[in-house]
Short mmCIF file of C-alpha atoms and ligand atoms in Angstrom, two decimals:
data_model
loop_
_atom_site.label_atom_id
_atom_site.label_comp_id
_atom_site.label_asym_id
_atom_site.label_seq_id
_atom_site.Cartn_x
_atom_site.Cartn_y
_atom_site.Cartn_z
CA MET A 22 -21.01 -14.09 -20.73
CA ASN A 23 -19.09 -12.72 -18.21
CA LEU A 24 -21.11 -9.21 -17.28
CA THR A 25 -19.25 -8.04 -14.64
CA SER A 26 -15.86 -7.98 -16.89
CA LEU A 27 -17.19 -5.62 -19.39
CA THR A 28 -16.73 -2.20 -19.76
CA ILE A 29 -19.15 1.07 -19.78
CA THR A 30 -18.64 0.39 -24.34
CA GLN A 31 -19.38 -2.51 -24.65
CA THR A 32 -21.67 -2.98 -21.24
CA HIS A 33 -23.38 -0.14 -22.55
CA GLN A 34 -23.91 -2.36 -26.00
CA GLY A 35 -25.44 -4.83 -24.09
CA LEU A 36 -28.21 -2.84 -22.96
CA LEU A 37 -29.10 -1.57 -25.66
CA LYS A 38 -29.22 -4.98 -27.90
CA LYS A 39 -31.29 -6.77 -25.11
CA LYS A 40 -28.02 -9.06 -23.74
CA PHE A 41 -28.70 -8.38 -20.14
CA SER A 42 -30.59 -5.79 -18.20
CA ALA A 43 -30.05 -3.67 -16.06
CA LEU A 44 -31.20 -5.40 -13.02
CA GLU A 45 -29.13 -8.65 -13.97
CA LEU A 46 -26.38 -6.23 -14.44
CA ALA A 47 -26.03 -5.21 -11.06
CA LYS A 48 -27.52 -8.33 -9.92
CA ALA A 49 -24.36 -10.24 -11.35
CA TYR A 50 -22.34 -7.00 -9.88
CA LEU A 51 -23.97 -7.61 -5.60
CA ARG A 52 -23.79 -10.93 -6.20
CA ARG A 53 -19.69 -11.18 -6.71
CA ILE A 54 -18.81 -8.22 -3.86
CA GLU A 55 -20.85 -10.25 -1.45
CA LYS A 56 -18.30 -13.25 -2.64
CA GLU A 57 -15.58 -11.52 -3.34
CA ASP A 58 -15.08 -8.51 -1.88
CA LYS A 59 -14.72 -10.77 2.08
CA LYS A 60 -11.66 -10.85 0.78
CA ILE A 61 -10.36 -8.13 -0.90
CA CYS A 62 -12.22 -5.28 1.70
CA SER A 63 -12.71 -2.52 -1.34
CA PHE A 64 -16.68 -1.50 0.37
CA LEU A 65 -17.31 0.83 3.66
CA THR A 66 -20.94 -0.12 2.15
CA VAL A 67 -23.15 -1.50 -0.68
CA PHE A 68 -26.52 -0.25 -1.15
CA LYS A 69 -28.12 -2.27 -3.10
CA GLN A 70 -31.73 -1.82 -2.45
CA SER A 71 -30.99 1.40 -4.16
CA ALA A 72 -29.06 0.25 -7.22
CA LEU A 73 -31.52 -1.98 -7.96
CA SER A 74 -34.44 0.34 -7.76
CA GLN A 75 -32.06 1.95 -10.02
CA ALA A 76 -31.27 -0.30 -12.59
CA LYS A 77 -34.69 -0.85 -13.10
CA ILE A 78 -35.87 2.94 -14.38
CA THR A 79 -33.13 2.26 -16.73
CA ASP A 80 -34.17 -1.14 -17.90
CA ASP A 81 -37.38 0.65 -17.91
CA LEU A 82 -36.28 3.10 -20.13
CA ILE A 83 -34.82 0.63 -22.38
CA LEU A 84 -38.34 -1.45 -22.84
CA GLN A 85 -39.87 2.38 -23.76
CA ASN A 86 -37.00 2.59 -26.44
CA ARG A 87 -35.80 5.73 -25.28
CA LYS A 88 -32.11 7.27 -26.23
CA ILE A 89 -30.14 6.33 -22.45
CA PRO A 90 -26.77 8.07 -21.37
CA LEU A 91 -23.39 6.39 -22.09
CA LEU A 92 -24.06 5.65 -18.12
CA ALA A 93 -26.79 4.35 -17.51
CA GLY A 94 -27.58 1.41 -15.86
CA ILE A 95 -22.77 1.05 -15.16
CA PRO A 96 -22.38 -0.32 -11.80
CA CYS A 97 -20.12 2.38 -10.43
CA ALA A 98 -18.83 2.29 -6.78
CA ILE A 99 -17.27 5.57 -4.64
CA LYS A 100 -14.89 7.01 -2.57
CA ASP A 101 -16.22 7.42 1.16
CA ASN A 102 -15.70 10.33 1.36
CA ILE A 103 -17.90 11.72 -2.17
CA LEU A 104 -21.49 12.73 -0.72
CA VAL A 105 -24.35 9.89 -1.56
CA LYS A 106 -27.51 12.17 -0.01
CA GLY A 107 -28.51 10.20 2.15
CA LYS A 108 -26.30 7.72 3.13
CA ARG A 109 -23.39 7.29 5.21
CA CYS A 110 -20.21 8.75 3.92
CA THR A 111 -17.69 8.28 6.32
CA ALA A 112 -14.86 9.19 5.01
CA GLY A 113 -12.77 6.59 6.91
CA SER A 114 -12.66 8.58 10.10
CA LYS A 115 -14.92 7.14 14.11
CA ILE A 116 -15.71 10.67 14.23
CA LEU A 117 -17.67 10.60 10.83
CA GLU A 118 -19.12 6.93 12.10
CA ASN A 119 -22.57 7.65 11.09
CA TYR A 120 -22.52 10.52 9.53
CA THR A 121 -25.22 10.57 6.55
CA ALA A 122 -24.88 13.15 3.71
CA SER A 123 -27.55 15.63 3.26
CA TYR A 124 -27.05 16.34 -0.03
CA ASP A 125 -25.13 14.85 -3.55
CA ALA A 126 -22.10 16.25 -4.38
CA THR A 127 -22.13 17.79 -7.78
CA SER A 128 -20.25 14.86 -9.61
CA ILE A 129 -22.61 12.50 -7.31
CA GLU A 130 -25.53 14.77 -9.57
CA PHE A 131 -24.03 14.58 -12.77
CA LEU A 132 -23.71 10.29 -12.58
CA LYS A 133 -26.51 10.31 -11.26
CA ALA A 134 -27.98 12.62 -14.06
CA GLN A 135 -27.05 9.81 -16.78
CA GLY A 136 -28.82 7.47 -14.50
CA ALA A 137 -25.66 5.53 -13.28
CA VAL A 138 -25.87 2.65 -10.72
CA ILE A 139 -23.84 3.77 -7.54
CA LEU A 140 -23.83 -0.04 -5.86
CA GLY A 141 -21.29 1.22 -2.50
CA LYS A 142 -19.10 3.56 -1.08
CA THR A 143 -15.20 2.45 -1.18
CA ASN A 144 -12.65 2.45 1.57
CA LEU A 145 -9.92 5.07 1.98
CA ASP A 146 -7.35 6.17 4.54
CA GLU A 147 -8.74 8.58 6.37
CA PHE A 148 -9.29 11.82 5.41
CA GLY A 149 -7.32 11.02 2.22
CA HIS A 150 -3.84 10.51 4.87
CA GLY A 151 -1.57 7.86 3.55
CA SER A 152 -0.41 5.76 0.49
CA SER A 153 -1.89 2.37 0.99
CA CYS A 154 -5.68 2.22 2.45
CA GLU A 155 -4.02 1.36 5.83
CA ASN A 156 -4.93 4.36 7.79
CA SER A 157 -9.30 3.52 7.06
CA ALA A 158 -10.34 3.66 10.52
CA PHE A 159 -12.62 0.48 9.87
CA ILE A 160 -11.60 -1.73 7.65
CA LYS A 161 -7.93 -2.93 5.32
CA THR A 162 -7.73 -3.50 1.72
CA ARG A 163 -6.37 -5.65 -0.21
CA ASN A 164 -4.37 -5.55 -3.39
CA PRO A 165 -6.72 -8.38 -5.13
CA HIS A 166 -3.58 -8.96 -7.27
CA ASP A 167 -1.23 -10.32 -3.96
CA LEU A 168 -3.95 -10.01 -1.30
CA SER A 169 -0.79 -9.50 1.34
CA LYS A 170 0.22 -6.29 -0.47
CA VAL A 171 -1.59 -3.27 -0.41
CA PRO A 172 -3.63 -1.22 -2.88
CA GLY A 173 -2.56 1.56 -2.75
CA GLY A 174 -3.84 4.75 -1.03
CA SER A 175 -5.98 6.73 -0.68
CA SER A 176 -8.24 5.53 -2.92
CA GLY A 177 -7.30 1.90 -2.00
CA GLY A 178 -11.11 0.77 -2.19
CA SER A 179 -11.86 2.30 -5.19
CA ALA A 180 -8.37 0.89 -6.98
CA ALA A 181 -9.60 -2.75 -6.08
CA ALA A 182 -12.11 -2.46 -6.77
CA VAL A 183 -12.69 -2.03 -10.45
CA ALA A 184 -8.98 -4.21 -10.52
CA ALA A 185 -11.20 -6.72 -8.60
CA ASP A 186 -14.81 -6.32 -11.25
CA LEU A 187 -16.43 -5.98 -8.25
CA CYS A 188 -17.18 -2.16 -10.00
CA CYS A 189 -17.67 -1.85 -13.57
CA CYS A 190 -16.25 2.23 -12.95
CA ALA A 191 -15.21 4.06 -9.64
CA LEU A 192 -14.64 7.75 -8.02
CA GLY A 193 -11.78 8.76 -6.54
CA SER A 194 -10.07 11.84 -5.26
CA ASP A 195 -6.59 12.60 -5.30
CA THR A 196 -4.69 15.19 -3.36
CA GLY A 197 -0.85 14.05 -3.25
CA GLY A 198 -1.85 10.92 -6.12
CA SER A 199 -4.98 9.16 -3.93
CA ILE A 200 -6.30 7.88 -7.74
CA ARG A 201 -3.14 7.80 -9.95
CA LEU A 202 -0.87 5.36 -6.55
CA PRO A 203 -3.29 2.66 -5.79
CA ALA A 204 -4.59 2.40 -9.89
CA SER A 205 -0.96 1.80 -10.50
CA PHE A 206 -0.83 -0.44 -7.93
CA CYS A 207 -4.48 -2.01 -8.79
CA GLY A 208 -3.03 -1.93 -12.50
CA VAL A 209 -6.05 0.12 -13.47
CA VAL A 210 -6.99 3.69 -15.55
CA GLY A 211 -6.57 5.86 -13.00
CA LEU A 212 -7.19 10.03 -13.71
CA LYS A 213 -5.77 12.95 -12.21
CA PRO A 214 -8.04 16.27 -13.40
CA THR A 215 -6.46 19.80 -13.68
CA TYR A 216 -7.49 21.93 -10.97
CA GLY A 217 -11.19 22.87 -11.65
CA ALA A 218 -11.88 20.59 -13.61
CA VAL A 219 -14.72 18.62 -11.44
CA SER A 220 -16.56 20.64 -9.06
CA ARG A 221 -15.26 19.48 -5.59
CA TYR A 222 -18.52 20.33 -4.04
CA GLY A 223 -19.72 17.72 -1.86
CA LEU A 224 -15.82 15.91 -1.14
CA ILE A 225 -15.09 15.86 2.09
CA ALA A 226 -12.21 18.89 1.72
CA MET A 227 -8.54 17.74 2.15
CA ALA A 228 -6.16 20.22 1.44
CA SER A 229 -8.41 22.69 -0.55
CA SER A 230 -5.93 23.94 -3.59
CA LEU A 231 -4.92 20.08 -4.03
CA ASP A 232 -8.21 18.36 -4.10
CA GLN A 233 -9.36 16.65 -7.27
CA ILE A 234 -12.10 14.09 -7.59
CA GLY A 235 -11.96 11.95 -10.83
CA PRO A 236 -12.28 8.35 -12.62
CA LEU A 237 -10.63 4.98 -12.06
CA ALA A 238 -11.32 2.51 -14.89
CA LYS A 239 -11.09 -0.10 -16.73
CA ASN A 240 -9.49 1.15 -20.02
CA ALA A 241 -9.30 5.09 -21.03
CA GLU A 242 -11.90 5.44 -23.09
CA ASP A 243 -13.97 4.24 -19.78
CA ALA A 244 -11.93 7.44 -17.84
CA LYS A 245 -12.78 9.49 -20.50
CA ILE A 246 -16.33 8.33 -19.83
CA VAL A 247 -16.99 9.29 -16.97
CA PHE A 248 -14.52 12.02 -16.78
CA GLN A 249 -16.73 13.64 -19.53
CA ALA A 250 -19.84 13.69 -16.88
CA ILE A 251 -18.30 14.67 -14.17
CA SER A 252 -16.30 17.68 -14.98
CA GLY A 253 -17.26 21.44 -15.75
CA LYS A 254 -18.56 24.67 -13.86
CA ASP A 255 -20.48 24.00 -11.01
CA PRO A 256 -21.82 27.13 -9.42
CA PHE A 257 -21.28 25.77 -6.07
CA ASP A 258 -17.51 25.77 -6.35
CA SER A 259 -15.79 28.95 -7.72
CA THR A 260 -12.81 27.22 -8.80
CA SER A 261 -14.56 25.06 -11.08
CA VAL A 262 -13.87 25.91 -14.59
CA GLU A 263 -16.29 25.29 -17.47
CA LEU A 264 -14.15 23.21 -20.62
CA ASP A 265 -15.17 25.02 -23.12
CA LYS A 266 -13.30 24.13 -26.65
CA LYS A 267 -13.40 28.52 -26.98
CA ILE A 268 -11.33 28.99 -23.44
CA HIS A 269 -8.66 25.79 -24.03
CA PRO A 270 -8.89 25.14 -27.86
CA VAL A 271 -5.83 22.72 -27.13
CA LYS A 272 -7.97 20.27 -25.54
CA CYS A 273 -9.39 18.62 -28.29
CA ARG A 274 -5.80 18.73 -30.54
CA PHE A 275 -4.30 15.87 -29.52
CA ALA A 276 -7.52 13.78 -30.27
CA ALA A 277 -7.61 14.78 -33.90
CA ILE A 278 -3.91 13.75 -34.46
CA SER A 279 -4.09 10.26 -32.58
CA ARG A 280 -6.84 8.97 -34.63
CA THR A 281 -4.40 9.56 -37.99
CA ALA A 282 -1.96 7.37 -37.56
CA LYS A 283 1.23 9.51 -39.70
CA LEU A 284 0.42 12.54 -37.62
CA PHE A 285 2.18 11.02 -34.24
CA ASN A 286 5.30 12.38 -35.21
CA ARG A 287 3.41 15.58 -34.13
CA VAL A 288 3.45 15.58 -30.55
CA LYS A 289 6.44 15.74 -28.80
CA ILE A 290 6.63 13.71 -24.86
CA GLY A 291 9.29 15.01 -22.49
CA ILE A 292 11.03 13.00 -20.19
CA PRO A 293 12.04 14.47 -17.08
CA LYS A 294 15.39 13.08 -15.94
CA GLU A 295 14.90 14.40 -11.84
CA TYR A 296 11.31 10.79 -12.15
CA PHE A 297 14.75 8.03 -12.46
CA VAL A 298 15.88 8.31 -9.38
CA LYS A 299 18.87 6.29 -6.97
CA GLY A 300 17.06 3.31 -5.18
CA MET A 301 13.85 2.90 -7.65
CA ASN A 302 13.22 -0.59 -8.25
CA PRO A 303 15.28 -1.52 -11.67
CA LYS A 304 11.97 -3.41 -13.04
CA VAL A 305 9.98 -0.93 -12.92
CA GLU A 306 12.77 1.79 -15.12
CA LYS A 307 12.54 -1.21 -16.97
CA ILE A 308 9.13 -1.80 -17.25
CA VAL A 309 8.10 1.60 -18.15
CA ARG A 310 11.50 2.75 -19.98
CA ASN A 311 10.38 0.30 -22.52
CA ALA A 312 6.64 1.83 -22.90
CA ILE A 313 8.14 4.38 -23.50
CA LYS A 314 10.66 3.49 -26.37
CA LYS A 315 7.27 1.80 -27.81
CA TYR A 316 5.80 5.72 -27.92
CA GLU A 317 9.28 5.88 -30.50
CA GLU A 318 8.72 3.24 -32.31
CA MET A 319 5.61 4.42 -33.28
CA GLY A 320 7.24 7.14 -34.20
CA MET A 321 6.62 9.97 -31.36
CA LYS A 322 9.42 12.06 -30.96
CA ILE A 323 10.66 11.39 -27.56
CA GLU A 324 13.29 14.39 -25.20
CA GLU A 325 15.10 14.18 -21.93
CA ILE A 326 13.41 16.96 -20.13
CA SER A 327 14.81 18.60 -16.80
CA LEU A 328 12.00 20.00 -14.17
CA PRO A 329 14.33 21.28 -11.86
CA HIS A 330 12.75 21.72 -8.19
CA THR A 331 11.68 18.16 -8.29
CA GLU A 332 13.97 17.86 -5.70
CA TYR A 333 11.55 19.81 -3.82
CA ALA A 334 8.06 18.42 -3.83
CA LEU A 335 7.74 16.26 -1.68
CA ALA A 336 8.85 18.59 1.12
CA ALA A 337 6.34 21.64 -0.52
CA TYR A 338 3.39 19.32 -0.31
CA TYR A 339 3.69 17.65 3.17
CA LEU A 340 3.88 21.78 4.38
CA ILE A 341 0.94 22.92 2.08
CA MET A 342 -1.18 19.49 2.44
CA ALA A 343 -0.97 19.36 6.03
CA SER A 344 -1.59 22.79 6.79
CA GLU A 345 -4.62 22.34 4.36
CA VAL A 346 -5.94 20.25 6.87
CA SER A 347 -5.27 21.23 10.07
CA ALA A 348 -7.56 24.41 8.92
CA ASN A 349 -10.50 21.92 7.28
CA LEU A 350 -10.88 20.14 10.20
CA ALA A 351 -10.98 21.80 12.48
CA ARG A 352 -15.53 21.97 12.01
CA TYR A 353 -15.45 17.90 13.48
CA ASP A 354 -15.45 19.16 16.52
CA GLY A 355 -18.20 16.95 18.30
CA ILE A 356 -20.39 19.79 17.96
CA ARG A 357 -20.75 21.00 14.35
CA PHE A 358 -19.56 17.09 13.30
CA GLY A 359 -18.48 14.67 14.88
CA SER A 360 -18.95 11.08 16.09
CA SER A 361 -22.32 10.11 17.65
CA LYS A 362 -24.78 6.80 18.29
CA THR A 363 -27.54 9.22 16.46
CA ASN A 364 -27.39 10.90 13.70
CA SER A 365 -30.82 13.44 14.44
CA GLY A 366 -28.77 16.32 15.39
CA ILE A 367 -31.64 18.86 16.28
CA ASN A 368 -29.77 19.12 19.50
CA PRO A 369 -26.46 20.07 19.40
CA PHE A 370 -25.25 18.01 22.62
CA GLY A 371 -26.81 15.06 21.15
CA LYS A 372 -23.66 14.50 18.49
CA LEU A 373 -21.09 14.41 21.62
CA ARG A 374 -18.96 12.35 20.55
CA VAL A 375 -18.27 10.48 24.21
CA ASP A 376 -20.92 8.22 25.51
CA GLY A 377 -21.07 6.72 28.43
CA GLU A 378 -18.83 6.78 31.37
CA ARG A 379 -15.58 9.21 29.85
CA SER A 380 -19.07 11.82 29.53
CA ARG A 381 -19.03 12.96 32.40
CA THR A 382 -15.17 13.73 32.63
CA ILE A 383 -17.09 16.60 29.94
CA LYS A 384 -17.22 19.43 31.90
CA ASN A 385 -16.38 21.79 29.31
CA LEU A 386 -16.89 22.48 25.75
CA LEU A 387 -12.93 22.24 25.64
CA ASP A 388 -13.14 19.23 27.52
CA VAL A 389 -16.17 18.71 24.26
CA TYR A 390 -12.79 19.02 21.69
CA LEU A 391 -10.58 17.71 23.07
CA GLN A 392 -12.74 14.51 24.30
CA THR A 393 -13.99 14.13 20.02
CA ARG A 394 -11.17 14.95 18.50
CA GLY A 395 -8.60 13.13 20.50
CA GLU A 396 -10.71 9.76 20.26
CA GLY A 397 -12.37 10.78 16.44
CA PHE A 398 -9.16 10.97 14.85
CA GLY A 399 -6.76 8.07 13.73
CA GLU A 400 -3.16 8.69 14.38
CA GLU A 401 -1.89 10.14 11.20
CA VAL A 402 -4.79 12.37 11.76
CA ARG A 403 -3.76 14.06 14.03
CA ARG A 404 -0.04 14.15 12.67
CA ARG A 405 -1.20 16.29 10.64
CA ILE A 406 -3.53 18.75 11.89
CA MET A 407 -0.22 18.85 14.95
CA LEU A 408 1.91 19.74 11.69
CA GLY A 409 -0.02 21.92 10.12
CA THR A 410 -1.15 24.16 13.23
CA TYR A 411 2.81 24.35 14.11
CA THR A 412 3.57 25.11 10.24
CA LEU A 413 0.93 28.21 10.45
CA SER A 414 1.70 29.66 13.67
CA ALA A 415 2.80 32.66 14.10
CA GLY A 416 6.75 32.63 13.53
CA TYR A 417 6.50 30.01 11.59
CA TYR A 418 4.31 30.49 8.85
CA GLU A 419 7.36 32.19 7.27
CA ALA A 420 9.93 29.60 7.09
CA TYR A 421 7.73 26.96 6.51
CA TYR A 422 3.80 27.49 5.27
CA LEU A 423 5.20 30.67 3.06
CA ARG A 424 8.73 28.71 1.80
CA ALA A 425 6.54 25.87 1.03
CA GLN A 426 3.88 28.43 -1.30
CA LYS A 427 7.73 30.03 -3.23
CA ILE A 428 8.33 26.58 -4.11
CA ARG A 429 4.88 25.75 -5.40
CA THR A 430 5.37 28.77 -7.59
CA LEU A 431 8.14 27.30 -9.03
CA ILE A 432 7.51 23.65 -9.64
CA LYS A 433 4.63 25.08 -11.03
CA GLN A 434 7.16 27.40 -13.52
CA ASP A 435 9.38 24.17 -14.47
CA PHE A 436 6.31 22.77 -16.36
CA ASP A 437 5.28 25.66 -18.09
CA LYS A 438 8.62 26.36 -19.71
CA ALA A 439 8.37 22.42 -20.12
CA PHE A 440 5.62 22.49 -21.67
CA GLN A 441 6.66 25.23 -24.09
CA LYS A 442 8.73 22.60 -26.01
CA ILE A 443 6.64 19.54 -25.90
CA ASP A 444 2.91 18.53 -25.12
CA VAL A 445 2.85 15.70 -22.36
CA ILE A 446 5.33 14.38 -19.42
CA LEU A 447 5.79 10.61 -18.60
CA THR A 448 7.28 9.75 -15.83
CA PRO A 449 7.02 6.16 -13.93
CA ALA A 450 4.24 6.15 -11.43
CA SER A 451 5.07 4.74 -7.76
CA PRO A 452 9.37 4.07 -7.89
CA VAL A 453 8.05 0.76 -6.84
CA PRO A 454 4.89 -1.91 -6.70
CA ALA A 455 2.43 -2.87 -4.68
CA PHE A 456 4.12 -3.13 -1.43
CA GLY A 457 3.22 -5.02 2.24
CA LEU A 458 0.86 -4.89 4.11
CA GLY A 459 2.03 -3.26 7.16
CA GLU A 460 5.56 -3.23 5.89
CA LYS A 461 5.40 0.89 6.47
CA THR A 462 2.94 1.62 8.74
CA THR A 463 5.51 1.96 11.30
CA ASP A 464 7.41 4.47 9.09
CA PRO A 465 5.41 7.52 8.38
CA LEU A 466 8.11 8.89 6.33
CA ALA A 467 8.35 5.76 4.72
CA MET A 468 5.19 6.06 3.29
CA TYR A 469 5.45 9.37 2.63
CA LEU A 470 8.37 8.53 0.09
CA SER A 471 5.06 6.22 -2.42
CA ASP A 472 4.32 9.87 -3.19
CA ILE A 473 7.03 11.62 -4.59
CA PHE A 474 6.35 11.27 -8.60
CA MET A 475 2.79 11.51 -7.38
CA VAL A 476 2.85 15.45 -5.51
CA ALA A 477 4.88 17.96 -8.60
CA ALA A 478 0.97 16.83 -10.84
CA ASN A 479 -1.22 18.50 -7.81
CA LEU A 480 0.95 20.59 -6.52
CA ALA A 481 0.71 22.63 -10.49
CA GLY A 482 -3.12 22.07 -10.34
CA LEU A 483 -1.96 19.43 -13.96
CA PRO A 484 -3.75 16.73 -15.61
CA ALA A 485 -2.03 13.45 -14.89
CA LEU A 486 -2.78 9.87 -15.66
CA SER A 487 -1.93 6.85 -14.04
CA MET A 488 -1.41 3.92 -17.17
CA PRO A 489 -1.20 -0.05 -16.33
CA CYS A 490 2.34 -1.04 -18.77
CA GLY A 491 3.22 -3.77 -17.34
CA LYS A 492 4.15 -6.25 -14.05
CA ILE A 493 6.54 -7.53 -11.89
CA GLY A 494 5.72 -11.08 -11.06
CA LYS A 495 1.88 -10.36 -10.40
CA LEU A 496 1.80 -6.84 -9.42
CA PRO A 497 1.06 -3.83 -12.21
CA VAL A 498 3.78 -0.65 -13.11
CA GLY A 499 2.26 2.09 -14.14
CA LEU A 500 3.29 5.31 -16.76
CA GLN A 501 2.39 8.64 -15.33
CA ILE A 502 1.37 10.43 -18.02
CA ILE A 503 0.76 14.47 -16.98
CA GLY A 504 -0.90 16.84 -19.32
CA LYS A 505 -0.59 20.83 -19.67
CA PRO A 506 -3.91 22.70 -17.62
CA PHE A 507 -6.76 20.88 -18.96
CA ASN A 508 -5.47 18.43 -21.80
CA GLU A 509 -6.81 15.65 -20.37
CA GLU A 510 -8.10 15.09 -23.71
CA THR A 511 -4.85 14.72 -24.92
CA ILE A 512 -3.47 12.31 -22.44
CA LEU A 513 -5.75 10.13 -21.95
CA GLU A 514 -5.30 9.32 -26.10
CA THR A 515 -2.02 8.93 -25.27
CA GLY A 516 -2.42 6.78 -22.77
CA LYS A 517 -4.80 4.35 -25.08
CA ILE A 518 -1.85 4.38 -27.86
CA LEU A 519 -0.36 1.92 -25.14
CA GLU A 520 -3.24 0.31 -24.77
CA ASN A 521 -3.81 -0.73 -27.90
N1 LIG E 4 -0.45 9.84 -0.36
C1 LIG E 4 -0.87 11.02 -0.34
C2 LIG E 4 -0.81 11.34 1.59
O1 LIG E 4 -1.00 10.70 2.09
C3 LIG E 4 -2.62 10.95 -0.17
C4 LIG E 4 -3.47 12.06 -0.52
C5 LIG E 4 -4.21 12.10 -1.18
O2 LIG E 4 -4.45 12.01 -3.09
N2 LIG E 4 -5.26 11.85 -1.11
O3 LIG E 4 -1.23 12.95 1.76
#
């Protein structure tokens, strides 16, 4: 049996039936990482010892015939901007190269509570800034379907690891598409939950009003299992929400409906005309339209809708996101956080960034800041900090940040209106399949355009899923399914229909 190709459900069954042990499973994944990840480069750090010890704990429980949770012994990978206690967490940045997390993110606590086996931390664009995974300070991850292509970003390491069977499932984060875009490029399922569904505590903040942690998985059911494990109210994140059926009565409605095939005709699907743009790859359009047709053939009602402010979404996102980035990244100053050879941090000046020769040029505090940030941050991060500082400064605030916020409201209202008459929205995940390594690195605007179908869901705080729906040659194409707030179940069930 090929252990590394199993889904969560299959792996769980295998463990229960004692077809293999959790230790064998963890070893199989670790071996595969050692062999395959040399060419894919999805992991930044692998936790061999702790993974094996955790697997052993699951085996002991099984031996004692104790009931184990669904994720017990399941090998997973974590994007390297989510804190795992006692482990290095770099956010893909030189500035955090030696930073060790002093606590677990809440989502990690939830995974650990179930006994999940954390195999290691995966590569990302520095602080999540990018759409190709090429902005990491450390390595460039490759697309497992074609090593000359990017895996998408910023959770490219997590998506590639799931696609290449280097883990059973993974966590990513999505501020402007960072779970869904790499999921679509790598042909896996990626879910960005509703804003507030999953705690952001322990996620290295990019743009706090947009950030969400979510799963990348081999199928929709697995994504659901991980989502259910990590979601819920957390006292450490005041924006998190209890996913109680009483508060969100609609949450489970569709699940019940979809189980009864003949009731399909009660679900209405909206296709926004603004998401089929000129210049998109015609093969992508054809594959996505085919997927939509399949839903229609199954008796679901399809309706064209309009989300009229879509064309302003990308501009609004890049203004709001950069503004928040400039505030969130101010803490990396070489005093509180910043690169250092050691991370003991007893003497705050032990944390100063620049060593040896150059440290002599530091005469005052400003020099510390300038050198630490100048050398610790990569080009794209510096670009966003400068842009965000500009859009928040007196005299420009009203013209840029405030206007972008007003557009954000209009975009949210577009969705509110559409969702009065439909249940889910289907769009392409990206106008193009995975592009070549290096193809867009010199043109930031071309890179930003990759997010064109992604960012509206973040601005409106809605749950959105990318599902594989076909291929162009070797390269996967993703279908995006957007739902009403806290209707994760609905979009996941819609995704499952396509899978079947
Ligand atoms: N491509 C988006 C950006 O560069 C992705 C952000 C994210 O979701 N982390 O801003």
